[in-house]
Short mmCIF file of C-alpha atoms in Angstrom, two decimals:
data_model
loop_
_atom_site.label_atom_id
_atom_site.label_comp_id
_atom_site.label_asym_id
_atom_site.label_seq_id
_atom_site.Cartn_x
_atom_site.Cartn_y
_atom_site.Cartn_z
CA ILE A 229 3.42 34.22 -16.15
CA ASN A 230 2.43 30.64 -16.60
CA SER A 231 3.71 29.46 -12.93
CA LYS A 232 2.13 30.53 -10.04
CA LYS A 233 4.65 31.16 -7.60
CA LEU A 234 6.48 34.35 -7.50
CA ALA A 235 8.65 36.44 -5.39
CA LEU A 236 8.86 40.42 -5.14
CA GLY A 237 12.13 42.09 -3.92
CA LEU A 238 11.13 45.72 -2.47
CA SER A 239 14.62 46.69 -2.95
CA SER A 240 17.89 45.62 -4.33
CA GLY A 241 19.01 44.24 -1.16
CA ALA A 242 16.26 41.07 -1.52
CA TRP A 243 18.32 39.91 -4.41
CA PRO A 244 20.47 37.42 -2.80
CA LEU A 245 17.08 35.93 -0.93
CA LEU A 246 15.18 36.01 -3.80
CA ARG A 247 17.78 33.98 -5.59
CA ARG A 248 17.71 31.43 -2.69
CA LEU A 249 14.07 31.35 -2.89
CA LYS A 250 13.82 30.26 -6.36
CA ASN A 251 16.73 27.92 -5.58
CA LEU A 252 14.93 26.39 -3.11
CA GLY A 253 11.81 25.58 -5.16
CA TYR A 254 9.66 27.44 -3.12
CA VAL A 255 8.97 30.58 -6.12
CA ASP A 256 9.47 30.05 -9.86
CA HIS A 257 9.69 33.67 -10.85
CA LEU A 258 11.24 36.36 -9.25
CA SER A 259 10.76 40.25 -9.42
CA LEU A 260 11.88 43.78 -8.90
CA PRO A 261 11.15 47.44 -9.14
CA LYS A 262 13.14 49.52 -11.56
CA PHE A 263 15.29 51.14 -9.16
CA ALA A 264 16.59 48.45 -7.84
CA ALA A 265 16.76 46.04 -10.84
CA SER A 266 19.55 49.11 -12.21
CA GLU A 267 21.98 48.13 -9.33
CA ILE A 268 21.69 44.36 -10.17
CA GLN A 269 24.97 43.16 -12.09
CA GLU A 270 24.21 40.40 -14.34
CA ARG A 271 20.09 39.83 -14.05
CA PRO A 272 18.65 37.20 -15.65
CA LYS A 273 16.51 37.92 -18.49
CA GLU A 274 13.16 36.47 -16.90
CA LEU A 275 13.33 39.16 -13.86
CA ILE A 276 10.23 40.55 -14.18
CA ILE A 277 10.60 44.38 -13.58
CA ASP A 278 7.62 46.35 -13.17
CA SER A 279 6.49 48.65 -10.05
CA PRO A 280 5.38 46.51 -7.15
CA PHE A 281 1.68 47.56 -7.16
CA ASP A 282 1.66 46.55 -10.67
CA ILE A 283 3.44 43.13 -10.35
CA LEU A 284 0.63 42.37 -7.34
CA CYS A 285 -1.83 43.47 -9.40
CA SER A 286 -1.25 41.08 -12.10
CA ASN A 287 -0.91 38.47 -10.05
CA TRP A 288 -3.18 38.94 -7.45
CA THR A 289 -5.47 35.63 -7.79
CA LYS A 290 -6.37 32.56 -5.51
CA GLU A 291 -4.24 30.66 -7.20
CA HIS A 292 -0.96 32.03 -6.55
CA LEU A 293 1.68 32.26 -3.69
CA ILE A 294 3.38 35.75 -3.52
CA ILE A 295 6.69 35.70 -1.46
CA VAL A 296 7.25 40.01 -0.44
CA ILE A 297 10.87 40.56 0.80
CA GLY A 298 10.69 43.71 2.85
CA SER A 299 8.73 45.83 4.84
CA VAL A 300 5.61 44.41 6.40
CA ALA A 301 4.10 47.69 6.64
CA LEU A 302 4.98 48.80 2.95
CA VAL A 303 3.36 45.60 1.77
CA THR A 304 0.15 46.19 4.11
CA ARG A 305 -0.19 49.52 2.29
CA LEU A 306 0.82 47.96 -1.12
CA VAL A 307 -2.33 45.40 -1.08
CA ALA A 308 -4.72 47.28 1.37
CA THR A 309 -6.84 48.21 -2.25
CA LEU A 310 -6.38 44.95 -3.59
CA ILE A 311 -7.64 42.66 -0.88
CA LYS A 312 -10.95 41.00 -1.56
CA ASN A 313 -11.93 37.81 0.71
CA LYS A 314 -10.41 34.54 1.73
CA SER A 315 -12.05 33.03 -1.32
CA GLU A 316 -10.43 35.31 -3.58
CA ASP A 317 -7.08 36.19 -2.01
CA PRO A 318 -3.86 34.92 -2.81
CA VAL A 319 -0.92 33.26 -0.29
CA LEU A 320 0.34 36.52 0.67
CA ILE A 321 4.28 35.82 2.71
CA VAL A 322 6.68 38.74 3.98
CA ILE A 323 10.18 38.04 4.84
CA ASP A 324 12.92 40.37 5.61
CA SER A 325 16.07 40.41 3.58
CA GLU A 326 17.92 38.69 5.96
CA ALA A 327 15.70 36.31 6.58
CA ASN A 328 15.32 36.28 9.91
CA PHE A 329 11.34 36.01 10.26
CA VAL A 330 8.77 34.70 7.86
CA ILE A 331 5.30 36.28 8.37
CA PRO A 332 1.96 35.02 6.61
CA LEU A 333 -0.43 37.95 5.91
CA LEU A 334 -2.96 36.21 3.38
CA SER A 335 -4.78 33.16 3.47
CA THR A 336 -2.87 31.76 6.16
CA HIS A 337 -5.63 28.70 6.94
CA LYS A 338 -7.12 27.88 3.53
CA GLY A 339 -4.52 29.20 1.72
CA GLY A 340 -2.03 27.39 3.45
CA ALA A 341 0.45 30.24 4.11
CA ASP A 342 0.47 29.27 8.35
CA SER A 343 1.73 26.26 6.82
CA ILE A 344 3.67 27.42 3.76
CA SER A 345 5.72 29.80 6.07
CA LEU A 346 6.65 27.06 9.02
CA HIS A 347 8.29 24.87 6.06
CA LEU A 348 9.92 28.23 4.36
CA ALA A 349 11.30 29.06 8.09
CA GLU A 350 13.31 26.02 8.41
CA SER A 351 14.86 25.78 4.97
CA LEU A 352 15.90 29.56 5.72
CA GLY A 353 17.00 28.86 9.60
CA ALA A 354 13.99 31.70 10.42
CA LYS A 355 11.04 31.71 12.39
CA ALA A 356 7.98 31.70 11.25
CA VAL A 357 5.70 34.19 12.81
CA LEU A 358 2.43 32.94 13.34
CA THR A 359 -0.37 35.12 14.95
CA GLY A 360 -3.34 33.67 14.38
CA ASN A 361 -5.56 31.85 17.45
CA THR A 362 -4.99 28.65 16.17
CA GLN A 363 -1.19 28.85 16.48
CA SER A 364 -1.41 30.69 19.74
CA GLN A 365 -3.81 28.81 21.82
CA GLY A 366 -2.80 25.07 20.24
CA TYR A 367 -6.22 24.71 18.85
CA LEU A 368 -6.09 22.48 15.36
CA ALA A 369 -6.92 24.87 12.54
CA LEU A 370 -10.56 22.86 11.68
CA ASP A 371 -10.48 24.69 8.43
CA SER A 372 -7.48 23.83 6.88
CA PHE A 373 -6.48 20.59 8.71
CA GLY A 374 -7.63 18.23 6.65
CA TYR A 375 -5.38 18.76 3.62
CA ALA A 376 -2.70 17.77 5.08
CA TRP A 377 -4.62 14.22 5.83
CA GLY A 378 -5.48 14.04 1.83
CA TRP A 379 -8.90 15.16 2.44
CA ASN A 380 -11.42 17.50 0.06
CA ARG A 381 -13.17 20.06 1.98
CA SER A 382 -16.58 21.65 1.08
CA GLY A 383 -19.07 23.71 2.82
CA ASP A 384 -20.14 27.32 2.59
CA ASP A 385 -17.17 29.61 4.08
CA LYS A 386 -19.61 31.68 6.25
CA ASN A 387 -20.17 28.45 8.23
CA TRP A 388 -16.67 27.40 8.36
CA ARG A 389 -15.87 31.02 9.70
CA GLN A 390 -18.40 30.55 12.34
CA LEU A 391 -17.01 27.28 13.36
CA MET A 392 -13.60 28.66 13.81
CA ILE A 393 -15.09 31.63 16.05
CA ASN A 394 -16.99 29.13 18.30
CA GLN A 395 -13.71 27.84 18.50
CA ALA A 396 -11.47 30.51 19.21
CA SER A 397 -14.38 31.93 22.08
CA GLY A 398 -13.37 28.63 23.80
CA LYS A 399 -16.07 26.35 22.73
CA GLN A 400 -15.91 22.82 22.99
CA ILE A 401 -16.09 21.56 18.83
CA SER A 402 -17.72 18.07 18.25
CA VAL A 403 -17.32 15.83 15.10
CA ILE A 404 -18.59 13.14 13.64
CA GLN A 405 -16.05 10.78 11.21
CA SER A 406 -17.45 8.03 9.18
CA SER A 407 -14.36 7.19 6.94
CA GLY A 408 -10.63 8.32 6.71
CA SER A 409 -7.86 7.89 9.48
CA ASN A 410 -8.75 8.86 13.20
CA LEU A 411 -5.21 8.95 13.61
CA TRP A 412 -5.65 13.21 13.32
CA LYS A 413 -7.83 12.95 16.94
CA GLU A 414 -4.59 11.77 18.49
CA SER A 415 -2.40 15.40 18.21
CA LYS A 416 -2.23 17.20 20.98
CA ALA A 417 -4.34 20.03 19.24
CA ALA A 418 -6.99 17.70 18.47
CA ILE A 419 -7.51 16.79 22.07
CA LYS A 420 -7.70 20.01 23.42
CA SER A 421 -9.98 21.35 20.11
CA LEU A 422 -12.89 18.39 20.25
CA LYS A 423 -15.54 17.36 22.96
CA LYS A 424 -15.56 13.44 23.51
CA HIS A 425 -18.54 12.47 22.86
CA ASN A 426 -19.52 8.24 21.56
CA HIS A 427 -23.19 9.77 20.10
CA CYS A 428 -24.30 13.23 18.92
CA LYS A 429 -27.16 14.08 16.49
CA PRO A 430 -26.57 15.52 12.63
CA THR A 431 -28.31 19.02 14.11
CA ASP A 432 -25.41 18.95 17.48
CA ILE A 433 -22.63 18.15 14.57
CA GLU A 434 -19.94 21.28 14.34
CA PHE A 435 -17.69 19.47 11.74
CA TYR A 436 -17.97 16.08 9.55
CA ILE A 437 -15.37 14.10 8.12
CA GLY A 438 -16.36 11.54 5.34
CA SER A 439 -18.69 10.73 1.98
CA LYS A 440 -21.98 12.15 2.96
CA SER A 441 -22.95 15.94 1.50
CA ILE A 442 -25.37 17.01 4.17
CA TYR A 443 -23.49 18.58 6.42
CA LYS A 444 -22.45 22.61 6.87
CA CYS A 445 -19.08 21.78 7.50
CA SER A 446 -17.46 18.70 5.91
CA TRP A 447 -14.00 17.49 5.11
CA HIS A 448 -14.18 14.56 2.32
CA THR A 449 -12.03 11.53 2.13
CA SER A 450 -11.42 9.90 -1.04
CA THR A 451 -13.44 6.67 -0.30
CA LEU A 452 -16.43 6.59 -3.32
CA TRP A 453 -15.87 4.43 -6.42
CA ILE A 454 -18.22 5.17 -8.86
CA GLY A 455 -18.90 1.63 -10.93
CA ILE A 456 -20.14 2.34 -14.75
CA GLY A 457 -21.42 0.59 -17.48
CA CYS A 458 -22.43 2.29 -20.80
CA GLU A 459 -23.19 1.87 -24.56
CA ARG A 460 -20.68 2.97 -27.12
CA GLU A 461 -20.38 6.68 -27.47
CA THR A 462 -22.28 7.47 -24.87
CA SER A 463 -22.31 11.24 -24.40
CA LEU A 464 -20.19 12.89 -21.87
CA ASN A 465 -23.45 15.38 -20.78
CA LEU A 466 -24.91 12.16 -19.93
CA VAL A 467 -22.16 10.89 -18.11
CA GLU A 468 -22.63 13.83 -16.15
CA ARG A 469 -25.98 14.16 -15.27
CA ALA A 470 -26.10 10.56 -14.15
CA LEU A 471 -23.31 11.00 -11.77
CA THR A 472 -24.89 14.31 -10.09
CA ASN A 473 -28.31 12.55 -10.10
CA VAL A 474 -26.87 9.23 -8.23
CA LEU A 475 -25.03 11.68 -5.74
CA GLU A 476 -27.94 13.71 -4.72
CA LYS A 477 -30.34 10.98 -4.83
CA THR A 478 -27.45 9.29 -2.14
CA SER A 479 -26.76 12.59 -0.36
CA LEU A 480 -22.95 11.56 -0.95
CA SER A 481 -20.32 13.88 -2.01
CA LYS A 482 -18.31 14.33 -5.37
CA GLU A 483 -15.52 15.28 -3.32
CA SER A 484 -15.05 11.77 -1.74
CA ILE A 485 -14.81 10.19 -4.95
CA ALA A 486 -11.78 8.10 -5.42
CA GLY A 487 -12.21 6.94 -8.84
CA LEU A 488 -14.57 5.10 -11.20
CA ALA A 489 -14.50 1.41 -12.10
CA THR A 490 -15.51 -0.38 -15.52
CA ILE A 491 -15.08 -3.27 -17.65
CA ASP A 492 -11.86 -3.18 -19.88
CA VAL A 493 -13.48 -3.09 -23.26
CA LYS A 494 -14.82 0.11 -22.48
CA SER A 495 -10.78 1.51 -21.95
CA ASN A 496 -10.97 3.54 -25.16
CA GLU A 497 -14.53 5.24 -24.10
CA ASN A 498 -13.96 9.13 -24.96
CA SER A 499 -16.84 10.00 -22.43
CA LEU A 500 -15.02 7.96 -19.53
CA LEU A 501 -11.53 8.91 -20.66
CA GLU A 502 -13.06 12.85 -20.23
CA ILE A 503 -14.67 13.24 -17.35
CA ALA A 504 -11.86 11.18 -15.60
CA LYS A 505 -9.50 13.84 -17.19
CA ILE A 506 -11.58 16.65 -15.55
CA ASN A 507 -11.67 15.57 -12.34
CA ASN A 508 -8.63 14.25 -11.97
CA TRP A 509 -9.72 10.58 -11.13
CA PRO A 510 -8.06 7.45 -11.81
CA ILE A 511 -9.85 4.49 -13.93
CA ARG A 512 -9.94 0.97 -12.96
CA PHE A 513 -10.49 -1.19 -15.53
CA TYR A 514 -11.39 -4.86 -15.06
CA SER A 515 -11.96 -7.92 -17.16
CA SER A 516 -14.92 -9.86 -18.10
CA ASN A 517 -13.68 -12.62 -15.67
CA ASP A 518 -12.93 -10.44 -13.35
CA LEU A 519 -15.96 -9.32 -13.17
CA SER A 520 -18.48 -12.27 -13.39
CA GLN A 521 -16.75 -13.83 -10.09
CA ILE A 522 -18.58 -10.89 -7.85
CA SER A 523 -21.80 -11.70 -6.81
CA VAL A 524 -24.06 -8.61 -7.33
CA PRO A 525 -27.49 -8.19 -6.18
CA ASN A 526 -28.83 -6.93 -10.02
CA PRO A 527 -27.14 -9.57 -12.11
CA SER A 528 -28.45 -8.99 -16.02
CA LYS A 529 -28.49 -11.63 -18.82
CA SER A 530 -28.55 -8.86 -21.73
CA VAL A 531 -25.51 -7.37 -20.40
CA TYR A 532 -23.84 -10.88 -20.12
CA GLU A 533 -25.03 -11.41 -23.64
CA ALA A 534 -23.03 -8.51 -24.52
CA VAL A 535 -19.72 -8.39 -22.67
CA GLY A 536 -19.56 -11.68 -21.31
CA THR A 537 -20.43 -10.75 -17.46
CA TYR A 538 -24.04 -10.43 -15.62
CA SER A 539 -22.81 -7.08 -14.46
CA VAL A 540 -20.26 -4.28 -14.92
CA SER A 541 -21.38 -1.08 -12.93
CA GLU A 542 -22.03 -2.98 -9.23
CA ALA A 543 -19.25 -5.68 -9.87
CA SER A 544 -16.37 -2.83 -10.85
CA ALA A 545 -17.69 -0.93 -7.89
CA ILE A 546 -17.24 -3.39 -5.60
CA LEU A 547 -13.83 -4.79 -6.75
CA ALA A 548 -12.68 -1.26 -6.83
CA ALA A 549 -13.86 -0.81 -3.14
CA GLY A 550 -11.64 -3.71 -2.20
CA GLU A 551 -12.49 -7.06 0.34
CA SER A 552 -13.54 -4.41 3.53
CA GLY A 553 -15.69 -2.10 1.18
CA SER A 554 -19.36 -1.97 0.88
CA LEU A 555 -21.54 -1.21 -1.89
CA LEU A 556 -23.52 1.74 -1.05
CA GLU A 557 -26.12 2.29 -4.07
CA GLN A 558 -27.23 -0.51 -6.89
CA LYS A 559 -27.02 0.50 -10.19
CA ASN A 560 -29.43 3.34 -11.86
CA ILE A 561 -30.06 3.27 -15.41
CA PHE A 562 -30.01 6.26 -17.24
CA HIS A 563 -31.29 7.14 -20.58
CA ALA A 564 -30.31 9.82 -23.77
CA GLU A 565 -32.29 12.55 -23.22
CA ASN A 566 -32.22 15.76 -26.04
CA THR A 567 -29.28 15.59 -27.71
CA GLU A 568 -27.85 13.49 -25.74
CA LYS A 569 -26.35 9.47 -26.78
CA GLY A 570 -26.26 6.29 -25.54
CA ALA A 571 -27.73 4.81 -21.83
CA ILE A 572 -25.41 4.28 -19.04
CA THR A 573 -25.49 2.51 -15.45
CA ILE A 574 -24.39 3.70 -12.52
CA ALA A 575 -23.39 2.14 -9.31
CA VAL A 576 -21.54 3.60 -6.11
CA SER A 577 -19.22 1.58 -3.49
CA GLU A 578 -17.48 2.58 -0.65
CA SER A 579 -13.93 1.30 0.38
CA LYS A 580 -12.38 1.05 4.07
CA LYS A 581 -9.83 2.93 3.47
CA PRO A 582 -9.16 6.04 1.26
CA PHE A 583 -7.04 6.18 -1.81
CA ALA A 584 -5.49 9.42 -2.90
CA PRO A 585 -1.63 8.45 -3.59
CA TYR A 586 -1.21 11.36 -5.84
CA ARG A 587 -1.83 13.60 -3.10
CA GLY A 588 0.55 11.27 -0.05
CA GLN A 589 4.36 11.36 0.10
CA ILE A 590 6.64 9.29 2.26
CA HIS A 591 9.52 11.44 3.45
CA LEU A 592 13.08 9.46 4.54
CA ILE A 593 14.54 11.24 7.00
CA GLY A 594 18.01 10.75 8.79
CA SER A 595 17.77 12.80 12.25
CA GLY A 596 21.56 12.70 11.80
CA PRO A 597 24.04 11.88 15.34
CA GLY A 598 21.13 12.83 17.38
CA GLU A 599 21.45 16.40 18.52
CA LEU A 600 19.16 18.99 17.37
CA SER A 601 21.54 21.57 15.97
CA SER A 602 23.18 18.77 13.64
CA LEU A 603 19.80 18.45 11.82
CA THR A 604 20.08 19.99 8.30
CA HIS A 605 17.44 22.88 7.40
CA GLU A 606 16.09 20.41 4.53
CA ALA A 607 15.00 17.83 7.12
CA ARG A 608 13.73 19.97 9.58
CA SER A 609 11.42 21.86 7.00
CA THR A 610 10.24 18.20 5.72
CA LEU A 611 9.88 17.24 8.82
CA SER A 612 7.49 20.44 9.31
CA LYS A 613 5.32 19.35 6.25
CA CYS A 614 4.44 15.48 7.67
CA SER A 615 1.09 14.95 9.34
CA ILE A 616 2.55 12.10 10.91
CA TRP A 617 6.18 10.82 11.98
CA ILE A 618 6.85 7.21 11.57
CA GLY A 619 10.31 5.92 13.45
CA TYR A 620 12.07 3.85 16.60
CA LYS A 621 10.57 5.33 19.96
CA LEU A 622 14.18 6.88 20.43
CA TYR A 623 14.85 8.52 17.39
CA LEU A 624 11.24 10.25 18.10
CA ASP A 625 12.44 11.34 20.91
CA LEU A 626 15.13 13.10 20.11
CA LEU A 627 13.30 15.14 17.80
CA GLU A 628 10.22 15.69 19.67
CA PRO A 629 11.10 19.47 20.66
CA LEU A 630 10.66 20.02 16.89
CA ARG A 631 6.88 18.13 16.65
CA ARG A 632 4.02 20.52 16.21
CA ASN A 633 0.63 20.17 18.49
CA ASP A 634 -0.78 19.35 15.43
CA GLN A 635 1.50 16.25 14.06
CA VAL A 636 1.10 12.77 15.44
CA ARG A 637 3.93 10.37 16.07
CA ILE A 638 3.69 6.60 15.37
CA ASP A 639 6.36 5.29 17.78
CA SER A 640 8.10 1.69 16.71
CA LYS A 641 10.46 -0.86 18.36
CA LEU A 642 13.65 -2.58 16.83
CA THR A 643 13.34 -5.30 14.77
CA GLU A 644 9.71 -3.86 13.32
CA GLU A 645 11.25 -2.06 9.90
CA LYS A 646 9.32 -3.48 7.62
CA ASP A 647 6.11 -2.99 9.52
CA ARG A 648 7.07 0.50 9.79
CA CYS A 649 7.66 1.21 5.97
CA LEU A 650 4.64 -1.07 5.30
CA LYS A 651 2.43 1.59 8.13
CA ALA A 652 4.39 4.62 6.10
CA LEU A 653 3.12 3.48 2.47
CA ASP A 654 -0.30 2.56 3.77
CA LEU A 655 -0.82 5.95 4.79
CA ALA A 656 0.70 7.57 1.70
CA CYS A 657 -1.60 5.85 -0.26
CA GLN A 658 -4.34 7.32 1.92
CA GLY A 659 -2.83 10.79 0.98
CA ILE A 660 -1.31 12.03 3.83
CA GLN A 661 2.58 13.52 4.07
CA VAL A 662 4.40 10.63 6.21
CA ALA A 663 7.71 11.01 7.61
CA LEU A 664 10.02 7.50 8.24
CA ILE A 665 12.75 8.43 10.13
CA SER A 666 16.01 6.96 10.79
CA SER A 667 19.03 7.19 12.46
CA GLY A 668 22.00 8.83 10.97
CA GLU A 669 21.90 8.80 6.97
CA SER A 670 18.63 6.78 5.85
CA GLY A 671 20.08 6.02 2.63
CA ILE A 672 22.76 4.13 4.17
CA TYR A 673 22.43 3.31 7.67
CA GLY A 674 18.36 3.75 7.53
CA MET A 675 15.10 2.84 5.82
CA ALA A 676 15.72 4.31 2.14
CA GLY A 677 16.35 0.41 0.81
CA LEU A 678 13.68 -1.32 2.15
CA ALA A 679 11.02 1.19 1.43
CA LEU A 680 12.03 1.23 -1.85
CA ASP A 681 11.99 -2.32 -2.20
CA LEU A 682 8.43 -2.64 -0.46
CA TRP A 683 7.35 -0.11 -2.89
CA LEU A 684 8.19 -1.34 -5.63
CA LYS A 685 6.38 -4.57 -4.71
CA MET A 686 3.13 -3.03 -4.35
CA PRO A 687 0.63 -3.27 -7.03
CA GLU A 688 0.63 -0.43 -9.41
CA PHE A 689 -1.80 2.23 -9.21
CA ASN A 690 -4.75 3.25 -12.06
#
C-alpha cells in the first residue's frame, strides 16, 4: 500500500460507509475480512481482503491513519498487542456502521485523531466522542494545537506529557512567545489554560513559541531565513555541517527555518538544491544588483570581484526576511574537511511573520440562508478544520454555536471586504487554516471573486 490512509470494515454491513469514506477523501484504501468480502457483490479489485489482525499489523506505523468500522470493544481486543507508545502508534479511529459516532482511540493529540474525528463527524452528520481531558475541561491541547497554526513541535515526549499532566491537575500554564501570531491566545481554551504574566524567567516557562531551541517544550514558527554563499560544487555534507554548527552556536531551531536565500548564479548549485529538497525548504534567489543594495556588517571585496556584490549570505538573508526582519547571525565561514569540497558562508535572519504558505489554506464558506440546519455537512466539516474564522460580525454570530473553544473569530464590518480578504491571505501565508465566511453562496454573492483577485496579485512564492 503506497497511501497511508486505510479504512477497515469488520463486517459486510460496513461496506456502504467504507465507500462513503473513500468518496469523501478520508481514506485511499478499503479492506474487509474474507467472510465479509464474500457477501459483497461487484467488489473492486483493489479491495484488500485479509484477517482484520493481519491488516492492522501490516499498517501499524506512525505514518498511518486507520479508520475501523465496527465495535470499539472488538477493535480494542484486536489492537491490544500492537500498541507501543504515542510516538509510534498510528492514528486510530472507530466508527459504527450507521455513522452515528466517531471515536478517536489512538494518537488523539500528536497524531491529530481528535481533530480528524471532529472533521469526519461533521462530514458524516455524526457525533464525535472525545473523552480526553482537554476536550472535557475546555482546555487548549498544548501538545498539538500548534500544528493548526503552521508551527513545528520539538521537545521530548516525556516533557510534553508532564506539561499535559500539569494542565490536567489544574495548574496554570505559563508561556513565552517570541514570534508568530498571538491570535491563538484569544481563544476561550487558551484563556482558560494560560496564566497571565508580564515577565517570566526561562526556568519558569512551561512551554515556548518561537525560533529558539533551548526550551524543553517548544512550538517553532517558520521565521528563520538562512543566507548562503558558497564555492562551486560545495559538498552537501559541508553545507549540512555548517548549518548545524551555526544553529547550535546561536541556539536556534532547525524547525524554525522558513527557507534558504542566495544569489541567482547559484540556482543550479546541487548541494543547495538537495538540502532544500530534503527539508522541503523553498530557496529565494536574488540578483547581484538586488544584493548590492543591502547594507551589511561584513562586506567583502573578493566576493564583489567574483559575483558583483559585496555580500551574498548576509545580504540574501536580510532580503529574505523582509523590511521588518533582523539579522540574527553575521556570516560564518566554513572550509572543506576530509573528503568534503568547497567553502561556504552562512548568515541567519528572522522575519517578523512566519512564512509557511504550503501549510496554510483559505476556505471560502457560504453560511447559507442563516439557519444552522441549512448548512451543508461539507461547510461544517471545513469550519471544524480552521483555526481562524473571518467574516462580517452578523454572519459569524449566526455560526457561533458551531465554534469550538480553541477556534478564534475575527469580526469585520460591512464595506471592509478587501481588508477581510487581505487578512485571510496574510494568515494563510503564515501557515494557518483560515475560514473566510460569507452569507449565502460564497462564489456568487460572497468573497470568492475578491479573494481570488487579491491572491493572483500577490507575488509568487519561492
